[in-house]
Coordinates of N, CA and C and ligand atoms in Angstrom, one line a residue:
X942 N 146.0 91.7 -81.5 CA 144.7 91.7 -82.2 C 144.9 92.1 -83.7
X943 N 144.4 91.1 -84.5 CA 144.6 91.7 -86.0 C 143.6 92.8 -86.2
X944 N 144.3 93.8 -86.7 CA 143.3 94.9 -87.1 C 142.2 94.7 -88.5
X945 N 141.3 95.1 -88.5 CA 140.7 95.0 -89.7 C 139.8 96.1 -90.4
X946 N 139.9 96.3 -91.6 CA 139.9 97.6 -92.4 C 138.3 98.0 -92.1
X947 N 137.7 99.0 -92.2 CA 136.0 99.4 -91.7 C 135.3 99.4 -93.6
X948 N 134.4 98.2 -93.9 CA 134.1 98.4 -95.3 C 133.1 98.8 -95.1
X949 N 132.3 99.4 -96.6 CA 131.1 99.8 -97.1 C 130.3 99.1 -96.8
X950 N 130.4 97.8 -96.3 CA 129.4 96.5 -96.2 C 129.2 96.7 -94.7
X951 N 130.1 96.6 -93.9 CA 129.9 97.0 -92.6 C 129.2 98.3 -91.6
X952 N 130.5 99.3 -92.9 CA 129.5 100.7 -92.0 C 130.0 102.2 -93.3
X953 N 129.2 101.8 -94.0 CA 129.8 103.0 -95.4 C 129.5 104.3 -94.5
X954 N 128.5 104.4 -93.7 CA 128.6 105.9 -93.4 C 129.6 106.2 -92.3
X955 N 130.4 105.6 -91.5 CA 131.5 106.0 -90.9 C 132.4 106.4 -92.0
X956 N 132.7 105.4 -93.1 CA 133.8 106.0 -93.7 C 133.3 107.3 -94.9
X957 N 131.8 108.0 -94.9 CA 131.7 108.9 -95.3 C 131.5 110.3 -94.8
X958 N 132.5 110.3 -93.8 CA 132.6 111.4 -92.2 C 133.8 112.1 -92.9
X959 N 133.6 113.4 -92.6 CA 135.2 114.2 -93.3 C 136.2 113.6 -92.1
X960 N 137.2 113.8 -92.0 CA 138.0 113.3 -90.8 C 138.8 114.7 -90.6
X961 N 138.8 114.6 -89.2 CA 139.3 116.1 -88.8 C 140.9 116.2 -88.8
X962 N 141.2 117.5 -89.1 CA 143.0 118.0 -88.5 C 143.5 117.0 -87.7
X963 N 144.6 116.8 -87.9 CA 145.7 116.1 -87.2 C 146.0 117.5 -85.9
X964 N 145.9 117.3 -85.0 CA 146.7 118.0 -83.9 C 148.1 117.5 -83.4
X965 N 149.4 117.9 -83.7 CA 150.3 118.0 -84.0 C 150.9 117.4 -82.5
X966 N 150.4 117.7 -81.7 CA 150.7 117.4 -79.9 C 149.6 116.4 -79.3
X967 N 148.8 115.7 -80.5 CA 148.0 114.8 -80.5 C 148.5 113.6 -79.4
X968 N 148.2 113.3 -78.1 CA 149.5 112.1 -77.4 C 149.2 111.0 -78.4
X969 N 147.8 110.4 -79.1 CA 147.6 109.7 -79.6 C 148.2 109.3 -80.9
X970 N 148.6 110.1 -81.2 CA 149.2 110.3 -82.9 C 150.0 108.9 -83.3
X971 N 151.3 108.9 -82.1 CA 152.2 107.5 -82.7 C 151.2 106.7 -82.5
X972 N 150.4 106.3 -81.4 CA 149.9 105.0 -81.6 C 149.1 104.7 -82.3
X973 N 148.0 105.7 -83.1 CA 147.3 105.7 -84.5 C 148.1 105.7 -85.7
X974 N 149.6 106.4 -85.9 CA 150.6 105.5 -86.8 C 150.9 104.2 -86.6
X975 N 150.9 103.3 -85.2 CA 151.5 102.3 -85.2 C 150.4 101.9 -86.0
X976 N 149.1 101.7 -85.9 CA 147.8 100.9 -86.1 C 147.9 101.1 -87.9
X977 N 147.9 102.1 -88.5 CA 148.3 102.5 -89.9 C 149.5 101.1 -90.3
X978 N 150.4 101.5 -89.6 CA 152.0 101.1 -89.8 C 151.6 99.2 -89.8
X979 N 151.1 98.7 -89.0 CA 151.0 97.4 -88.3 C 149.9 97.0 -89.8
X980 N 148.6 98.0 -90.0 CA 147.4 97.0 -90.9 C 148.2 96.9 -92.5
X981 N 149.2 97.8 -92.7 CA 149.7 97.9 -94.0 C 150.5 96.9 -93.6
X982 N 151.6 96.7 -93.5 CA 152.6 95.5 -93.3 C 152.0 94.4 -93.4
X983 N 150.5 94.1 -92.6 CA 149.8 93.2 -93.0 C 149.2 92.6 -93.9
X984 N 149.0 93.3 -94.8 CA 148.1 93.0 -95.7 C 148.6 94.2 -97.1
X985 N 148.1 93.9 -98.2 CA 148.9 93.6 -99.4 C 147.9 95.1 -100.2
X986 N 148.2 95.9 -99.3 CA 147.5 97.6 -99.9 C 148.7 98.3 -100.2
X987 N 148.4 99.3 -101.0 CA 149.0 100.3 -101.6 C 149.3 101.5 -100.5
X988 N 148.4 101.6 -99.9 CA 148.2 102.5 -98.8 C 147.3 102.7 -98.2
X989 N 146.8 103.7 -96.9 CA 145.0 103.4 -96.3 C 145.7 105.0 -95.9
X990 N 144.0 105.1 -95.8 CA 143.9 106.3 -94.8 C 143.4 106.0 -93.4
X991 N 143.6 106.8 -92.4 CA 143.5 106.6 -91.1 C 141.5 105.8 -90.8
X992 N 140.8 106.7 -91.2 CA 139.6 106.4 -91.4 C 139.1 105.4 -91.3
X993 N 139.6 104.2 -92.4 CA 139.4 103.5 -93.0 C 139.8 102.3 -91.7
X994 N 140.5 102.6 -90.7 CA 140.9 101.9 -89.6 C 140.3 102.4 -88.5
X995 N 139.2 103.1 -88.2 CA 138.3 103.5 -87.2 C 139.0 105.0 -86.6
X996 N 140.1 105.6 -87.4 CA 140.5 106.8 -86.8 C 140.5 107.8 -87.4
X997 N 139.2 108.5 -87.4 CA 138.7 109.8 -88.7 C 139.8 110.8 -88.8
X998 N 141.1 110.8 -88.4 CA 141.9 112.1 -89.1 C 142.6 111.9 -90.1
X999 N 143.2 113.3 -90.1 CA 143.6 113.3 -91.4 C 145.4 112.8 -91.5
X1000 N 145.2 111.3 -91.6 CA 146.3 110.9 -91.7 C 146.6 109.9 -92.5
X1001 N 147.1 110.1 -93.4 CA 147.7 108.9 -94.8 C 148.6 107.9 -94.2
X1002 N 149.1 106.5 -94.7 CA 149.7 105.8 -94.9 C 150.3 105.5 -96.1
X1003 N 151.7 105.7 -96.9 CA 151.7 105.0 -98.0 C 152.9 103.7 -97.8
X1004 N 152.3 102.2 -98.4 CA 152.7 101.6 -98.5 C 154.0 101.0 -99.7
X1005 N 153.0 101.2 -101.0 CA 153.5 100.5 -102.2 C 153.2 101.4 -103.5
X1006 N 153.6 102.6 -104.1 CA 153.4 103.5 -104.7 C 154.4 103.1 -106.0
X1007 N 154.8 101.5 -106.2 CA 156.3 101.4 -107.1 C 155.0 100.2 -107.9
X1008 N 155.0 101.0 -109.4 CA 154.6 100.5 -110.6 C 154.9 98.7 -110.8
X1009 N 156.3 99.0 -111.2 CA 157.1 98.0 -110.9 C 156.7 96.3 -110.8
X1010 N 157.2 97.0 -108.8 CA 156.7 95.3 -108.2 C 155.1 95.5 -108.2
X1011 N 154.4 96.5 -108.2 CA 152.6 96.1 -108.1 C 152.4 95.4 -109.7
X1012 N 153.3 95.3 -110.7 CA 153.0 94.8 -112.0 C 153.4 93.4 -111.7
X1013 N 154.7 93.4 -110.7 CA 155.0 92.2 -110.4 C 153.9 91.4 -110.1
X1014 N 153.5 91.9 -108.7 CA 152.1 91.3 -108.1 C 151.3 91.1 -108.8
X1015 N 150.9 91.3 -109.8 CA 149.5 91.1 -110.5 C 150.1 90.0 -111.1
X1016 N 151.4 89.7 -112.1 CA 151.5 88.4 -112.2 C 151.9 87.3 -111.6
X1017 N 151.8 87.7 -110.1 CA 152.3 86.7 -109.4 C 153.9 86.7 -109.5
X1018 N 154.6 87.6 -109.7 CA 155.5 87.4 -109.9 C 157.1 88.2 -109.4
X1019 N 156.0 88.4 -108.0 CA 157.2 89.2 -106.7 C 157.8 88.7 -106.0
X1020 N 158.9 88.8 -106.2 CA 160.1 88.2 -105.3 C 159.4 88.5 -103.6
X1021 N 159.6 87.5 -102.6 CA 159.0 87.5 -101.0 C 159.7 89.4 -100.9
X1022 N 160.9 89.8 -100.9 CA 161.3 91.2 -100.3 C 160.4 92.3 -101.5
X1023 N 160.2 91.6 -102.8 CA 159.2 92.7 -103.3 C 157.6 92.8 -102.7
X1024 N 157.1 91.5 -102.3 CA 156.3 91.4 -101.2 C 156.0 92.5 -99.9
X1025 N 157.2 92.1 -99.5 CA 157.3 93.3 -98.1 C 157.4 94.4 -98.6
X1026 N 157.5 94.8 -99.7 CA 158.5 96.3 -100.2 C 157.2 97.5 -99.4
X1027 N 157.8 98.3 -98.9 CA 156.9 99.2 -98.2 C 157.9 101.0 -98.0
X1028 N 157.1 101.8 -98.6 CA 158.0 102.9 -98.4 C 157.9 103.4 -96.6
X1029 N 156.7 103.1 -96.2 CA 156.5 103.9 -94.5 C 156.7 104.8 -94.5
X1030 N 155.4 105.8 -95.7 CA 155.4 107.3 -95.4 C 154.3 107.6 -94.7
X1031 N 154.3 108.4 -93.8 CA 153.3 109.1 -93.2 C 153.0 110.5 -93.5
X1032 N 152.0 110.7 -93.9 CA 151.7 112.3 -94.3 C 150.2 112.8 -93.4
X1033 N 150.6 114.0 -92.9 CA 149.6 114.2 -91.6 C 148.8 115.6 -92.4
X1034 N 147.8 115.7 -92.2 CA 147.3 117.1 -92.9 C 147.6 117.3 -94.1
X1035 N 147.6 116.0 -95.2 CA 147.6 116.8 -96.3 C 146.4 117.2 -97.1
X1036 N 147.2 118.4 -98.2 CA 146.5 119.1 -99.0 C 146.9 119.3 -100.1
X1037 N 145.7 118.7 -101.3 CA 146.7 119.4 -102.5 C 146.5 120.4 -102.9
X1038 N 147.6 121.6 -103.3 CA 147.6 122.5 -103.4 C 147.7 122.9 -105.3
X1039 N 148.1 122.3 -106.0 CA 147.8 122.2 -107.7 C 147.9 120.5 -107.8
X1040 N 147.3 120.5 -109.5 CA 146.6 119.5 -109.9 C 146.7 119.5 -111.2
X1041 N 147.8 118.6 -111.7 CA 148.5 118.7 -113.5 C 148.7 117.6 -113.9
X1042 N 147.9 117.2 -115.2 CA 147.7 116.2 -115.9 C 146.9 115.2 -116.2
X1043 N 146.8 114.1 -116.4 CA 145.3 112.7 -116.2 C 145.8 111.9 -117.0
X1044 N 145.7 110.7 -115.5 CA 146.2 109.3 -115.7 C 144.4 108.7 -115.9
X1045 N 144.5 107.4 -116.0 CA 143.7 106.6 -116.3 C 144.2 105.1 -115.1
X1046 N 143.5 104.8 -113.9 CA 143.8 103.2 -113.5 C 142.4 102.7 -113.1
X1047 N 142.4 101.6 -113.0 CA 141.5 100.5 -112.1 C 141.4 100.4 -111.0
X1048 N 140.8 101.0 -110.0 CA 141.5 101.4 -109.2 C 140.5 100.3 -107.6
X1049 N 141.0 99.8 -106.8 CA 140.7 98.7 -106.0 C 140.8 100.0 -104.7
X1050 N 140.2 99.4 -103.7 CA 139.9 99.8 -102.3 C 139.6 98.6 -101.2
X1051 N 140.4 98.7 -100.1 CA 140.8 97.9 -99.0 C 139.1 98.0 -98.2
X1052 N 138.8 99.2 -98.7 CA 137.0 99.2 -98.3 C 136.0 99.1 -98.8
X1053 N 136.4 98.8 -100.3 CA 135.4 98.6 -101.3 C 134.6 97.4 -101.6
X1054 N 134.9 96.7 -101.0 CA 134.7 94.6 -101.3 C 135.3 94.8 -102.5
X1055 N 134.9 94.1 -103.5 CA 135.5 93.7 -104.4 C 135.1 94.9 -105.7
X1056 N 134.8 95.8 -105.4 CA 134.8 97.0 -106.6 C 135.7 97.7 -106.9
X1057 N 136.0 97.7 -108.0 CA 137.3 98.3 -108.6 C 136.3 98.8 -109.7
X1058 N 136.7 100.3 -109.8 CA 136.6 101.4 -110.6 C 137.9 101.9 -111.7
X1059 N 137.2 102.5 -112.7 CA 137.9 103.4 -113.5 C 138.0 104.4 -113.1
X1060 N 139.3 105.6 -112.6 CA 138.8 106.4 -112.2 C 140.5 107.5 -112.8
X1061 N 139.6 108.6 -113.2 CA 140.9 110.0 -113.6 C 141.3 110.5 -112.8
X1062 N 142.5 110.3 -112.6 CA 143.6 111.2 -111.2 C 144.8 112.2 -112.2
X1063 N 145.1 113.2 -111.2 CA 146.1 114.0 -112.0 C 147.6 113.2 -111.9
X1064 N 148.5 113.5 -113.2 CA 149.2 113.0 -113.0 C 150.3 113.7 -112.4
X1065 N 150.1 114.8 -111.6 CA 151.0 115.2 -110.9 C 151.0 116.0 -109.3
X1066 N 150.7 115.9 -108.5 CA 150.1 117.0 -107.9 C 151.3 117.7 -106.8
X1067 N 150.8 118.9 -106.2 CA 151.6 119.4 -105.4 C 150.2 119.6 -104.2
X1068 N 151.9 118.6 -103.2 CA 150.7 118.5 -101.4 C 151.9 119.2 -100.7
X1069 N 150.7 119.8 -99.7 CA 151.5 120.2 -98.8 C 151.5 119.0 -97.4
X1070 N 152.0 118.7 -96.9 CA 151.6 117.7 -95.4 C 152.9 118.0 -94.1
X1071 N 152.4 117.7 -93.1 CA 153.2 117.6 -92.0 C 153.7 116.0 -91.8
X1072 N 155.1 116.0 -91.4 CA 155.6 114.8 -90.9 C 155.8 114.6 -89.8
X1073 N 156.0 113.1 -89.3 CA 155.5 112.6 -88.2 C 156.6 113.6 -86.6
X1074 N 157.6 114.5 -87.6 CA 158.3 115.3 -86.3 C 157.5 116.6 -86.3
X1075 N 156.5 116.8 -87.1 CA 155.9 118.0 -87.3 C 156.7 119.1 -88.0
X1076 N 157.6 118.5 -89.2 CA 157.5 119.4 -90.0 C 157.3 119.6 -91.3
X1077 N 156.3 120.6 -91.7 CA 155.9 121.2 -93.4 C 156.4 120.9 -94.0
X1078 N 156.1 120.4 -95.2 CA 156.8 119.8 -96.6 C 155.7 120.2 -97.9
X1079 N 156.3 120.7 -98.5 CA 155.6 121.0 -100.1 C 156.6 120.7 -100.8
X1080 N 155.2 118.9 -101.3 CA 155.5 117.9 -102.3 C 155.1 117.8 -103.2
X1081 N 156.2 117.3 -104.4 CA 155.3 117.2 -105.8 C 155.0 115.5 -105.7
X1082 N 154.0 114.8 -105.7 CA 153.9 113.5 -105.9 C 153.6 113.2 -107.7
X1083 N 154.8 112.5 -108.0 CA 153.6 112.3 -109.6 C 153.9 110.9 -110.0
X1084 N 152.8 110.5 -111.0 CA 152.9 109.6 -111.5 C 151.8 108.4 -110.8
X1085 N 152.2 107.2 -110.1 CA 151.3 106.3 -110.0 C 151.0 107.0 -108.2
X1086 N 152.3 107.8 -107.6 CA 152.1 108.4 -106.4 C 150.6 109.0 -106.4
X1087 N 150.8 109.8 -107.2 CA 149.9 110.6 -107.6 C 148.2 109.9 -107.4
X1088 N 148.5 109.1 -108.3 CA 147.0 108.2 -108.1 C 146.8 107.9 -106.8
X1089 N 147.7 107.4 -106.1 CA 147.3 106.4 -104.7 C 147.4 107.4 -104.0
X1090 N 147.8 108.3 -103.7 CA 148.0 109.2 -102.8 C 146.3 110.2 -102.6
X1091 N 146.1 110.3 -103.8 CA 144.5 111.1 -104.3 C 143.1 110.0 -103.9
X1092 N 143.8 108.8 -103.9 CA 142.6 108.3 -103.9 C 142.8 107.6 -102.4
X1093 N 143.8 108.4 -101.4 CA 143.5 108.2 -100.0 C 143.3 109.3 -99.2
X1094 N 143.3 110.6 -100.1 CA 143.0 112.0 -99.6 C 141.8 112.2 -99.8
X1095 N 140.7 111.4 -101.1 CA 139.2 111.4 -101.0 C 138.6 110.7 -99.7
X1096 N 139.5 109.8 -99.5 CA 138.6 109.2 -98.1 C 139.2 110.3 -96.9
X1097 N 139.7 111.1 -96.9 CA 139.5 112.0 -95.6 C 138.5 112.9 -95.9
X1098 N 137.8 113.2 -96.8 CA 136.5 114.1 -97.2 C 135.7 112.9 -97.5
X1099 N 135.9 111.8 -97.0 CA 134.7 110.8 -97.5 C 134.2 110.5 -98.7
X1100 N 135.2 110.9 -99.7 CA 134.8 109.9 -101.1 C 135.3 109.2 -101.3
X1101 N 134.4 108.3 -102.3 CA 135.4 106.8 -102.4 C 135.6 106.6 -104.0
X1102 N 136.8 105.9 -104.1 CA 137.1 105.4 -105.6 C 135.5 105.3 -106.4
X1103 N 134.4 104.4 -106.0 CA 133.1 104.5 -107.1 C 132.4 105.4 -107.0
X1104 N 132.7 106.6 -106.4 CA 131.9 108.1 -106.7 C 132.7 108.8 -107.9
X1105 N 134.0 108.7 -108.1 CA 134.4 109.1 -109.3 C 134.7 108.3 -110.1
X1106 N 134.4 107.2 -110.3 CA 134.9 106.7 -111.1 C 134.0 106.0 -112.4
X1107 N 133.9 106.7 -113.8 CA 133.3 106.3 -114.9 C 132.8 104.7 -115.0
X1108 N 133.2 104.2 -114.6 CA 132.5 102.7 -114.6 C 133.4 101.8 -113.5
X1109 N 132.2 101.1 -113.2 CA 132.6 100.2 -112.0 C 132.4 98.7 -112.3
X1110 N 133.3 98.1 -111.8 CA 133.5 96.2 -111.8 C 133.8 95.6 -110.5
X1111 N 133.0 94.4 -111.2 CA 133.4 93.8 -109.8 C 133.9 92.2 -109.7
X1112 N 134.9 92.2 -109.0 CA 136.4 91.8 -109.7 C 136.7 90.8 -108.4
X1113 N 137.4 89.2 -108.3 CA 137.9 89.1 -107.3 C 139.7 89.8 -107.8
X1114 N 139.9 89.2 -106.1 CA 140.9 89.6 -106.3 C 142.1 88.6 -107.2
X1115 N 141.9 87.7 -107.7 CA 142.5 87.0 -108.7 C 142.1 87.4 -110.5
X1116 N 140.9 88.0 -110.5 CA 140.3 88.1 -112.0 C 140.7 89.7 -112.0
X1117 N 141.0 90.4 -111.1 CA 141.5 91.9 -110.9 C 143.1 91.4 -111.2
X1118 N 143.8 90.6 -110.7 CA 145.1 90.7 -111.4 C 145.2 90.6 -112.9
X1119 N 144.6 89.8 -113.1 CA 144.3 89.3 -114.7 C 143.8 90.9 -115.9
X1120 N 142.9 91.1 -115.0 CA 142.5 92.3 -115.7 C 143.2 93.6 -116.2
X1121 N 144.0 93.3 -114.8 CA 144.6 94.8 -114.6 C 145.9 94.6 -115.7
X1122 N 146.7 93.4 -115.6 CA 147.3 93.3 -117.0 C 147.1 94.0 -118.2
X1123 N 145.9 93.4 -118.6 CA 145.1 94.1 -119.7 C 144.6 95.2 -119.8
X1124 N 144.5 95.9 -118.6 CA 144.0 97.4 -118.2 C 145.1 98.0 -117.6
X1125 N 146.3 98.4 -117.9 CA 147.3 99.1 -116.8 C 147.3 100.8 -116.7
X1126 N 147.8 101.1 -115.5 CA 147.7 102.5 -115.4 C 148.4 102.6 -116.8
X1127 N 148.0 104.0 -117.1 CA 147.7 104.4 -118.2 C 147.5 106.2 -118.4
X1128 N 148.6 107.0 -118.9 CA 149.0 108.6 -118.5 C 148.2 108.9 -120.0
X1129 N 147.5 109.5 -120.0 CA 146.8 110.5 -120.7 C 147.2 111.3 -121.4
X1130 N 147.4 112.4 -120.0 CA 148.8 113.6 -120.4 C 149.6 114.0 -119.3
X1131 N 150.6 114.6 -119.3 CA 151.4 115.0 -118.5 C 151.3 116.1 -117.6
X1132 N 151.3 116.9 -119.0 CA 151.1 118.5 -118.4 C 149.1 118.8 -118.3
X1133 N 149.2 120.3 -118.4 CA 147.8 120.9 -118.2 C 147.3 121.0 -117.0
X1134 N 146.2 122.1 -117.0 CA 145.6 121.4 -115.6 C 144.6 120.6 -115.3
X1135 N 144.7 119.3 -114.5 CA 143.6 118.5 -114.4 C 141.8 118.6 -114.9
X1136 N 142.1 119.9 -114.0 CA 140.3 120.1 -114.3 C 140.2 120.3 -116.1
X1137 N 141.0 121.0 -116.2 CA 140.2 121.4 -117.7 C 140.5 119.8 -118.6
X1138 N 141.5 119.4 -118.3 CA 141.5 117.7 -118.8 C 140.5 117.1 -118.8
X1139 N 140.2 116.8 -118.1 CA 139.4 116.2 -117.1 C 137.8 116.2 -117.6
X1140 N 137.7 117.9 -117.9 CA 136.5 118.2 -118.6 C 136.8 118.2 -120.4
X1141 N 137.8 118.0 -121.0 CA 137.9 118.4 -122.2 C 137.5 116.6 -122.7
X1142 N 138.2 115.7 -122.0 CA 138.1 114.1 -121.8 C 136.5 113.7 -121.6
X1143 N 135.8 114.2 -121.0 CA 134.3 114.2 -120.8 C 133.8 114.3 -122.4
X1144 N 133.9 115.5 -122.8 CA 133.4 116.5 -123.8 C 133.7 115.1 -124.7
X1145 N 135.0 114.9 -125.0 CA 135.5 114.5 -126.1 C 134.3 112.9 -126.3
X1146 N 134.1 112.4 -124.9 CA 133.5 110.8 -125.1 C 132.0 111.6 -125.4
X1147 N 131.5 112.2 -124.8 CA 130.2 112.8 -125.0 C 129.8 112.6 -126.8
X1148 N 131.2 113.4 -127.5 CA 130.6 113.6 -128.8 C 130.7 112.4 -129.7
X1149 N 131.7 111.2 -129.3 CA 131.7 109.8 -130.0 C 130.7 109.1 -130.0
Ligands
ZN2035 ZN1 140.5 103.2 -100.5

């Protein structure tokens, strides 16, 4: 059975349910990874959250977190194994624990239909998560990690890319490659801490 992703068009208020703790001795666990594991391979995401596949915990998928070949992709111009390229991380219970910097992307959702937002993510963060043998890891994700990772840890508290994000478009997925050329992620600053960025970046457009 091909799996298929739960959208805003279908049923926005399932995917705005917090999703509960991962239970560690969960029997269910591998086979809600396979379902994660199986919908990314198929289809051409960055990464999903569990949720977003009809299973409210707190469990990430990351697929495609490499700048790179997603630049490739947008011009059509990925080799078939950059295609497949898939990291197959699983992060169970994560948390972020600090929050340094602000990037700027366009950012698309596998549950969004066709909206793609602007949206400020830090450019570095530190998560704590369990792995799929159940054990703790405190990680620094940064860079475009950083983005895709944040904006699959909103959908386990139920926010979505167009709740934070400064202006919203709507984009196929052919005029979103095109765009995103012309719009690419985009680092702000490195250091600091997000929030005050975040707010000093507000201030600053306020007074122009
Ligand atoms: Zn999403």
């Amino acid at each position: 059975m091909k799996i298929k992703a739960i959208t805003i068009k279908d049923n926005e208020k399932y995917l705005r349910q917090v999703s509960v703790n991962v239970n560690l001795n969960d029997k269910n666990l591998k086979n809600d990874i396979n379902v994660l594991a199986e919908f990314c391979k198929e289809n051409r995401v960055m990464a999903m959250a569990a949720v977003q596949l009809g299973i409210p915990k707190r469990l990430v998928y990351i697929k495609n977190t490499n700048l790179d070949i997603i630049n490739k992709m947008q011009k059509n111009e990925a080799t078939a194994k950059e295609e497949n390229y898939n990291e197959a991380r699983v992060l169970i219970n994560p948390v972020i624990i600090e929050r340094y910097g602000l990037t700027e992307y366009w950012e698309a959702c596998a549950s969004c239909m066709n909206f793609m937002g602007h949206v400020k993510r830090p450019y570095k963060i530190l998560v704590e998560y369990f792995d799929i043998d159940g054990v703790k890891h405190i990680e620094t994700f940064e860079k475009f990690e950083s983005t895709v990772l944040s904006h699959e840890m909103d959908h386990l508290d139920g926010i979505l890319h167009m709740d934070i994000a400064d202006e919203v478009l709507e984009m196929s997925e052919e005029e979103r490659k095109l765009f995103r050329q012309s719009h690419p992620y985009n680092i702000i600053s490195k250091v600091g801490k997000y929030q005050d960025l975040l707010q000093n970046n507000f201030e600053k457009k306020l007074k122009k």
